Structure formats: C-alpha cells, structure tokens
Coordinates of C-alpha atoms in Angstrom, one line a residue:
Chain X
X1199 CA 247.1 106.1 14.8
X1200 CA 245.2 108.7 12.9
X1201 CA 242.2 107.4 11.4
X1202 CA 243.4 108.2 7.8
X1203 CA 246.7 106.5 8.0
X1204 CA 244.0 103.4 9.3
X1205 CA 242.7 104.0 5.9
X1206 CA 245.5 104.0 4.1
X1207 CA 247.1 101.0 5.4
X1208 CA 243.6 99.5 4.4
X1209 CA 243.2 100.5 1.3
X1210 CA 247.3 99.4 0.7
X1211 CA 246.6 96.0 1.8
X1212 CA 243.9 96.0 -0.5
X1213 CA 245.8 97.7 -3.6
X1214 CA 248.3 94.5 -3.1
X1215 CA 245.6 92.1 -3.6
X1216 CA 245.0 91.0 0.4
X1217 CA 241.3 89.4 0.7
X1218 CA 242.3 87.3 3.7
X1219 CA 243.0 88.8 6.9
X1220 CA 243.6 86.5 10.7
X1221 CA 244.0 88.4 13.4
X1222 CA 244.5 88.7 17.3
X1223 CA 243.4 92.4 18.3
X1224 CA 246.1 94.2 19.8
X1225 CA 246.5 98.0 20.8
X1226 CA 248.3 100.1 18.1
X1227 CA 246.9 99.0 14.6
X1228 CA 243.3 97.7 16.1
X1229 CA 241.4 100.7 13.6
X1230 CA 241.9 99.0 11.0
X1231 CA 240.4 96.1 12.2
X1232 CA 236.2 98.1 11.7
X1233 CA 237.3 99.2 8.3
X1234 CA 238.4 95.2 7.2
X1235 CA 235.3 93.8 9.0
X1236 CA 232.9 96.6 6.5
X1237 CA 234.9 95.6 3.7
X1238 CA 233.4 93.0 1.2
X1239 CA 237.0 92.3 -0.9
X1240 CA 238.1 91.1 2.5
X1241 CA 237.3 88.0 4.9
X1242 CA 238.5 88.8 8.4
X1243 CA 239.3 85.9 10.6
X1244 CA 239.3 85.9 14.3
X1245 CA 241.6 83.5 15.8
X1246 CA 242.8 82.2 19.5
X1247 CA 246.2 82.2 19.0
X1248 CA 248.6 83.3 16.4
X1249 CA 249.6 80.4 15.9
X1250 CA 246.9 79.2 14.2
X1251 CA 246.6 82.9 12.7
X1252 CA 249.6 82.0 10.9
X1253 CA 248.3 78.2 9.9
X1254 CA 245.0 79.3 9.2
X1255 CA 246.4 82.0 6.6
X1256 CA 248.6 79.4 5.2
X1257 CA 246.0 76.9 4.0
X1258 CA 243.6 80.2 2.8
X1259 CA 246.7 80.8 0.4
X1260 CA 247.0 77.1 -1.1
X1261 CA 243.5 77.4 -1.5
X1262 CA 244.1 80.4 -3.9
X1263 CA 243.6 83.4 -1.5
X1264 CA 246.7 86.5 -0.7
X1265 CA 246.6 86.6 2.9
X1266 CA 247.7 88.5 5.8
X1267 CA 248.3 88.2 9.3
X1268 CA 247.7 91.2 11.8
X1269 CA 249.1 90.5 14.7
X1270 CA 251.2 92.1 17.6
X1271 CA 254.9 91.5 17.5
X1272 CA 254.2 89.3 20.5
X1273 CA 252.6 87.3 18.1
X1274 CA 256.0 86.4 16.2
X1275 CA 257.5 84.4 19.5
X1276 CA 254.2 83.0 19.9
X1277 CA 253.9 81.8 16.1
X1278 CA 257.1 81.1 15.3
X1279 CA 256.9 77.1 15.0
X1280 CA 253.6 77.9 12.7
X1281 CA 256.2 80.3 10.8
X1282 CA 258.5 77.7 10.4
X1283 CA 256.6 75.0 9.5
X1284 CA 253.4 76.4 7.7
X1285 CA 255.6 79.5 6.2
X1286 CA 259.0 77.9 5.5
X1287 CA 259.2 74.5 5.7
X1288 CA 256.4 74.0 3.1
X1289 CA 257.3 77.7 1.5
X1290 CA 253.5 79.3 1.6
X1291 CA 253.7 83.6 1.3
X1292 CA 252.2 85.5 4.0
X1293 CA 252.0 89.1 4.8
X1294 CA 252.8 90.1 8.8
X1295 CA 251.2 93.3 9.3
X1296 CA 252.8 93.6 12.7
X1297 CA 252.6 96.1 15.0
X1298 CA 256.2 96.5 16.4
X1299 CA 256.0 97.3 20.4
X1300 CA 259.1 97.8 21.7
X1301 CA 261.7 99.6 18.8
X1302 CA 263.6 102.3 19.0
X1303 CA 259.9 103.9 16.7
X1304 CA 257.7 103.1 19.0
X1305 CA 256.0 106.2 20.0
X1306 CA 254.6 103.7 23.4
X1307 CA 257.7 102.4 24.4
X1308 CA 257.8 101.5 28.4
X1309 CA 259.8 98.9 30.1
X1310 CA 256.8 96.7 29.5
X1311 CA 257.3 96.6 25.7
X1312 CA 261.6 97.3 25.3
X1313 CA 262.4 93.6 26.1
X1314 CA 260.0 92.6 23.4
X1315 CA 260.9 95.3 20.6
X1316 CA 265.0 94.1 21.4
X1317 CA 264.3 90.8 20.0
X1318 CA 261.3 90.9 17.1
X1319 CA 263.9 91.0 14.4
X1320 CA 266.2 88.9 15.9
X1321 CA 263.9 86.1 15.6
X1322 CA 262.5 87.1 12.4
X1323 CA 266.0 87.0 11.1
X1324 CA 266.6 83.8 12.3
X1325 CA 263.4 82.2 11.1
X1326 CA 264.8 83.5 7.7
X1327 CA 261.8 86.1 7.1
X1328 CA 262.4 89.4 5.6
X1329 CA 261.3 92.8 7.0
X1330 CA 260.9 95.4 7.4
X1331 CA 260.4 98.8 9.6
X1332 CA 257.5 101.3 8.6
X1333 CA 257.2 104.8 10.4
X1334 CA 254.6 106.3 8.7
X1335 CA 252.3 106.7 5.3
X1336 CA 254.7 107.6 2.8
X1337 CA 255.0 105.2 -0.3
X1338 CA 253.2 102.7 2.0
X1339 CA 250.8 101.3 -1.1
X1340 CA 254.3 100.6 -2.2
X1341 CA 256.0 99.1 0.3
X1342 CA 252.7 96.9 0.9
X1343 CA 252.8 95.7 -2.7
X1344 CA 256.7 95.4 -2.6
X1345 CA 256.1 93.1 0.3
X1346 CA 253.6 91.2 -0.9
X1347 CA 255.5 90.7 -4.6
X1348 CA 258.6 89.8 -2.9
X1349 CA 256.4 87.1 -0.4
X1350 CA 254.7 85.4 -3.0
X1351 CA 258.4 85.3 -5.7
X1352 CA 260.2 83.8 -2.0
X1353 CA 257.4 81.8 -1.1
X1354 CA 257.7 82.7 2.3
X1355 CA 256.1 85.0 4.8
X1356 CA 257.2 88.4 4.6
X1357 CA 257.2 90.8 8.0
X1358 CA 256.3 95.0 7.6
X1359 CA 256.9 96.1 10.9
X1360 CA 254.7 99.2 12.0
X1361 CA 256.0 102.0 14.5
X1362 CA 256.2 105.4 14.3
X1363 CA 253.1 107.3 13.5
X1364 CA 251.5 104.3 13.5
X1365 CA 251.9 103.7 17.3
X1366 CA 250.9 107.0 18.0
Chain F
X303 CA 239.7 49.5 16.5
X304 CA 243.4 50.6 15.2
X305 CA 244.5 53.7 13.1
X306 CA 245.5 51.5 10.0
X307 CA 241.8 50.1 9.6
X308 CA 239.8 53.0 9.7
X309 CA 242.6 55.0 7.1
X310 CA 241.7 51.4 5.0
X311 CA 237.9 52.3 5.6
X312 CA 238.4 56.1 4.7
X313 CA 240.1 55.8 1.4
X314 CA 237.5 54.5 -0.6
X315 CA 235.7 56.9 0.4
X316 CA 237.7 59.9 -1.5
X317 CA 236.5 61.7 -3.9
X318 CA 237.8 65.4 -4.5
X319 CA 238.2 66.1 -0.7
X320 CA 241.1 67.6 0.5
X321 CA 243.1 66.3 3.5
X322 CA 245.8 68.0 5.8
X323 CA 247.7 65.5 8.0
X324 CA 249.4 66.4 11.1
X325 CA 253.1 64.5 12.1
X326 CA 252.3 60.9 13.0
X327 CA 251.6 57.6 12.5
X328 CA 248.8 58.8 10.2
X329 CA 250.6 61.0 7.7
X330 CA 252.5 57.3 6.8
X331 CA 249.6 55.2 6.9
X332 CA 247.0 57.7 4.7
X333 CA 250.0 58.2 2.2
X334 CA 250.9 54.8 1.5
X335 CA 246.8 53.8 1.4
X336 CA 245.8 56.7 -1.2
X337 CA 248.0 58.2 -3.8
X338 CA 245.5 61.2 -3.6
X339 CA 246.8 64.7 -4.9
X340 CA 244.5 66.2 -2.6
X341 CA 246.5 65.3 0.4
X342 CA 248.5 67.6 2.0
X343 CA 250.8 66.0 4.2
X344 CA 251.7 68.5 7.1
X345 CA 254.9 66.8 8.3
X346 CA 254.6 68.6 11.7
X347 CA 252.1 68.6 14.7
X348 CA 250.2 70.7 15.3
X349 CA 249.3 72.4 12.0
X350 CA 246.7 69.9 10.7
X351 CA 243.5 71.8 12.0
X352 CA 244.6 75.2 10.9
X353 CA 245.5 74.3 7.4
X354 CA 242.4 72.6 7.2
X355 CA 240.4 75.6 8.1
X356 CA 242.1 78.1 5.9
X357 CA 241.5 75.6 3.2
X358 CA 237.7 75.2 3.9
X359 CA 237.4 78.9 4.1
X360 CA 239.1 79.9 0.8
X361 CA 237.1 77.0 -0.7
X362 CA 234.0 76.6 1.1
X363 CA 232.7 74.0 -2.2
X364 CA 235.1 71.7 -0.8
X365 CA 235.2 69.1 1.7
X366 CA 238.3 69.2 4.0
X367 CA 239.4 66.1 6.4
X368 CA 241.6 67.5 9.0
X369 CA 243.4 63.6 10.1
X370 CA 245.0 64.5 13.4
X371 CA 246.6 62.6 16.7
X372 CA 246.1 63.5 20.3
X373 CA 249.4 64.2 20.8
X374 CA 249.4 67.0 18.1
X375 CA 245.7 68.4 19.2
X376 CA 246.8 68.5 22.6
X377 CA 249.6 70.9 21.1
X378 CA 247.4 72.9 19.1
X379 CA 244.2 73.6 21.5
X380 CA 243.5 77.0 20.6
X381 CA 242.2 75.8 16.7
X382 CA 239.0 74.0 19.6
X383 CA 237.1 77.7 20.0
X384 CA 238.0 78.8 16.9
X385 CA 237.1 75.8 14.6
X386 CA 233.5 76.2 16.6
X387 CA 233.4 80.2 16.1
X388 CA 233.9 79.9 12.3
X389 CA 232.3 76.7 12.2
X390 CA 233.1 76.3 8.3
X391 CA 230.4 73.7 7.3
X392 CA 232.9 71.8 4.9
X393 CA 235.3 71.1 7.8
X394 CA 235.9 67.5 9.3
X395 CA 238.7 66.8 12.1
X396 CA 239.3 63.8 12.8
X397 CA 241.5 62.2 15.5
X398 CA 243.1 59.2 16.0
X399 CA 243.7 59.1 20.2
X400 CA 245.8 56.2 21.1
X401 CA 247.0 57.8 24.5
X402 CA 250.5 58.0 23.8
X403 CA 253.0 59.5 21.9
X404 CA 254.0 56.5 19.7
X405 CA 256.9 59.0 18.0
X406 CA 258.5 58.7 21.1
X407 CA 259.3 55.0 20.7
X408 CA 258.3 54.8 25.0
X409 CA 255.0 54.9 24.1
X410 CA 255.1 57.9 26.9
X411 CA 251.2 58.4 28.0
X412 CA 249.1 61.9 26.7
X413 CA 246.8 64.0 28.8
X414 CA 244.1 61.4 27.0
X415 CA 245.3 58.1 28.9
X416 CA 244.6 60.7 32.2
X417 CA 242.2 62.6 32.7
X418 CA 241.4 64.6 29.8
X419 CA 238.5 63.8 26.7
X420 CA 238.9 65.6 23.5
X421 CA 235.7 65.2 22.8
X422 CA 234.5 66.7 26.0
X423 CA 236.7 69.7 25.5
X424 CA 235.5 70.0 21.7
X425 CA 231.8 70.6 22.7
X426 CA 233.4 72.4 25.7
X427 CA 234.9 75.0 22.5
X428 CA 231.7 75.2 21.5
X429 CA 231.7 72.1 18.3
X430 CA 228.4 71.0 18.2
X431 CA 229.4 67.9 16.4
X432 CA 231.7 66.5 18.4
X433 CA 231.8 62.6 18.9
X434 CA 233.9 59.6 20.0
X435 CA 234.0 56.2 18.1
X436 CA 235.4 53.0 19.7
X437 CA 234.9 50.5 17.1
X438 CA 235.0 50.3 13.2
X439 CA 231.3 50.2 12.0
X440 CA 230.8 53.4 14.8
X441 CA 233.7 54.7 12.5
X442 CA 232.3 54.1 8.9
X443 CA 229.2 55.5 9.9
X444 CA 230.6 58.7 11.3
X445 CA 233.0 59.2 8.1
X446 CA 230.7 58.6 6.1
X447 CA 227.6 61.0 7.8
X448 CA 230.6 63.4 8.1
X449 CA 232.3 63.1 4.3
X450 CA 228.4 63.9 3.2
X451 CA 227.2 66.3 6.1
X452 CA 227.2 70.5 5.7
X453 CA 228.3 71.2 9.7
X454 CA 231.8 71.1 10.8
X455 CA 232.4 67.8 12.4
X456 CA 234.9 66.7 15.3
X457 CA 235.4 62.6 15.5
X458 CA 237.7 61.0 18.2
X459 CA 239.0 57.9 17.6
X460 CA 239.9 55.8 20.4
X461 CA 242.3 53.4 18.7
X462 CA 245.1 50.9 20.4
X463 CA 248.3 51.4 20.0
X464 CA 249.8 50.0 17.1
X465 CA 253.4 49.9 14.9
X466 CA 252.1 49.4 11.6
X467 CA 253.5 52.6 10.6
X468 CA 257.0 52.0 11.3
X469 CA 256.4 48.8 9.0
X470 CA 254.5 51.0 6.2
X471 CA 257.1 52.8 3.1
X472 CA 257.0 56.1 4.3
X473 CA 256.5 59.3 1.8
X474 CA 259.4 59.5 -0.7
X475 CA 257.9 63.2 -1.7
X476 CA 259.2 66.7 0.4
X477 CA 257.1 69.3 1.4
X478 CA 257.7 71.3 -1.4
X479 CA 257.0 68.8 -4.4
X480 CA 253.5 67.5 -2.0
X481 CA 252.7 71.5 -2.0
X482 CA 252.9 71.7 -5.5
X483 CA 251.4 68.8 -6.8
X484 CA 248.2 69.7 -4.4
X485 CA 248.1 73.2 -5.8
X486 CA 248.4 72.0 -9.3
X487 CA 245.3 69.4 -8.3
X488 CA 243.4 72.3 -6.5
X489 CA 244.3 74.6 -10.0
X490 CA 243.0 71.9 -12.2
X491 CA 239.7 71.0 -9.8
X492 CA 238.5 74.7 -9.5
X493 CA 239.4 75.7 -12.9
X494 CA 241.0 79.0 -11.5
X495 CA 244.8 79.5 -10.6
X496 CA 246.4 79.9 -7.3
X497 CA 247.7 83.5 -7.5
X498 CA 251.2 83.0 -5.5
X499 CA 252.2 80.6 -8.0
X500 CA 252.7 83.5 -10.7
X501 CA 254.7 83.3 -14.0
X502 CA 258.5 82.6 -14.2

C-alpha cells in the first residue's frame, strides 16, 4: 500500500469519528498501524486474539467511544462467536477495517490465501454483517463515514473490506 | 465457600461500578441479588473479560468487575496477556472456579479439577495481582482491597459446586433492553452521551 493511501485511510477513519482502534498486525494494511499509534484522537489497542479485538471494541463503544477493529479477514472466522454475541446479539456498532486476502482484488493472491478470500463474505453474510469491498482511495472518507453511519443507525458491526491498491 | 455467598457479600458493596457477567451460574445469582443498572449481563461465555476491558478503557474513572467462571475463562484465554499488557488500573476479574461445567447438568470436570491453576496462568500472563481465595472472609478482603485498589486485579474463587442458581428467578430482561438501560445509567453517571445511540 502506498504510504498516502495509509494516510488517507487514517485520516478517513478519523473524519468518521473513530478514537478506538484493536488490532492484530497483519501484512497488507499494517502502515497504518505507526500513523494510529502517533495519533492523540486515537487509542490503539493491541490484542491476542480477535476475538477479544472484537469484545474489547464492544465494551469501549457502550462506554461512549466509535470503535474499529483492524484485523485480517482471518480474523472474521476467528471472531465470529465475539461477532455474534458482542456485535449482534446485544446489537453494539463496530467498524471492521479488514484486510481481504484471498478475493478476486487481492493484488497477493496465492493458493495460501484463495480458500480464505472464497468464504470472508460468506460468513459475514451469514453472521448478518454488511460489507463491503474497497479497491482503492476514491470517495473512501465517504465510504468510511457511510459505514460507520449505517453501523451505529443498525447497531451492528459493519465490514469494509480492503483489496485492490490496498494490498499492493 | 459457594458462588451465592460471596455475590451476597459483593452487592453491598456497589456503588457506581460497572459489572459484565459472563454465561453461568453467576449472571442469575448477581441479577437476582442487585437490581444494579450498572450491570451488564453478557449472556454468553466468554465475553465477560473483554467487555470489561473496553469499558475500563473508555472510562478509566470507573471501576469495572469482570464476574467470570472457569469454564468461560478457559474459553477466552487470550484476554490473560492482554488484560496484563494494558493493565487498565480500574479493572477487577473475578472468578468463580467450581471445576465443572454446572450448565452441563453432568457436572462434567474443567481443566481446573486437573491439572491446570488460573491463577498460576494469570501471573504466568503477566497479572501481577493475581490471587486465589478459598473461604469467605479471604473473599471480602480481596473484593473489598480490589473494589478500592488502582491496579488491575485477578481473584479466583475456588467455590463448591452448588444449584442455587437453577432455584434463583432468572433475568426477565433481553440483551437489548439490559444494553440500554446500562447505557442510559452510564449517560446519566458521566453526564455525556453515548454517541451510537444518536437521534431518531
């Protein structure tokens, strides 16, 4: 990813009113992860797992913060019992910033990543979360807020999928 | 030492701390012993801890009580290194480890009645505060050191098995209507509102 699409997709998640970022580092998206850490309107959260990325964003939202959840799109088979319960049973908004391995976009496809990218949506669909693909930078501060407007209205967590110039 | 006694010990002890439950025995027991709005009853295992920690995050001026099982830490072991990494100073878990998974009705054993100790493994994660209680005064004293203390704090339980729960009125409110009324509680607490609410 070039660094000023990092940027951009930064200051987007900032223009939506993000200040609460959990995260597992991964590959594709990782530079945004420096320009969260040196930026004050956001608290970045380190995690374990994404399942507690996911819980842990959860209870920073009851408690009156808009947060995200970076994560690989590993991350939505491996959170998707936190998605249920913390996201949809008890109907708190979260924004996935995932970065989608594995699509048809992905500029890093490889038979390690195609089984993976086959089923992402699938089981987004099925847990009942909205999504959607992003290739690249245009309109993204208003796709971000879009997502994060239509998260908060559903009470649910909302997915923006990143490939394309973004797994460059 | 059983569950129900040390939930009757803890509830006088509320104040404006928040607490996250996990799926068990507990979630009954706390609810029909406190009428609290700052309960948050997570009707699911597993979910407790990281609730808790978000909340204690986005409002480190509050206390948050984590009430938890060993079944549903046991699920959920990744929140161990990261409750000691962030170490929120306003965070308290606490466990109730009875060595079985009562849901089950076989009272089938956990990892606990073997060979594992949750409180070994916390300070293994790096807790500093991590501690096991066997009786009720041990209990109080912990609670209360714990409700008052500014370090994160990780109390084990051993407790007997018990069925009181199955005997105690369970919650008559959903998740949704329990969500709301401990936003509305948080919203009226911290004088600020909680932005995904919004205006209809």
């Amino acid at each position: 990813m070039e660094p000023q699409l990092a940027e951009q997709l930064v200051s987007s998640l900032k223009g939506a009113g993000i200040d609460f970022v959990t995260f597992l580092p991964e590959t594709r998206l990782s530079q945004i992860l420096p320009l969260i850490r040196d930026d004050p309107d956001i608290e970045l959260v380190p995690v374990s797992s994404e399942a507690e990325a996911v819980t842990i964003a959860a209870g920073a939202v009851l408690g009156g913060k808009q947060a995200a959840v970076y994560m690989e799109s590993t991350g939505i088979f491996v959170s998707s019992y936190s998605l249920l319960i913390a996201g949809k049973s008890l109907g708190v908004p979260i924004l996935l910033v995932v970065a989608f391995l594995g699509g048809f976009e992905d500029q890093r496809q490889s038979f390690l990543y195609a089984n993976i990218g086959k089923h992402s949506i699938p089981v987004l669909n099925g847990l009942g979360i909205e999504n959607r693909v992003i290739e690249d930078g245009a309109n993204l501060e208003s796709k971000v807020k879009e997502a994060v407007r239509t998260a908060n209205a559903q009470r649910s967590p909302i997915a923006l999928l990143f490939a394309g110039e973004f797994s460059s | 030492m059983i569950r129900y006694e040390c939930l009757e010990a803890l509830a006088p002890m509320i104040t404006d701390q928040l607490f996250t439950t996990s799926q068990s025995g507990q979630r009954i027991e706390w609810n029909h012993l406190t009428d609290h709005p700052g309960n948050l009853l997570v009707g699911n295992m597993g979910c407790a801890i990281g609730v808790g920690v978000g909340l204690a995050l986005a409002l480190p001026n509050r206390k948050v009580i984590a009430l938890e099982s060993d079944g549903s830490v046991l699920l959920s072991l990744f929140n161990l290194p990261t409750l000691a990494n962030l170490d929120p100073p306003n965070m308290t878990v606490i466990v109730f480890d009875n060595g079985v998974y009562s849901g089950t009705r076989i009272s089938y054993p956990t990892a606990t009645s073997g060979k594992t100790d949750l409180t070994l493994m916390a300070k293994g994660a790096g807790i500093q505060h991590a501690v096991t209680v066997s009786d009720l005064e041990e209990f109080k004293q912990e609670a209360t050191t714990a409700l008052n203390n500014d370090h994160a704090s990780f109390i084990v339980c051993k407790v007997d098995e018990t069925l009181v729960h199955r005997e105690t009125p369970r919650p008559t409110t959903d998740l949704a209507e329990n969500k709301y009324t401990f936003v509305r509680y948080l919203e009226r607490t911290e004088g600020k509102a909680i932005p995904f609410v919004g205006r209809g």
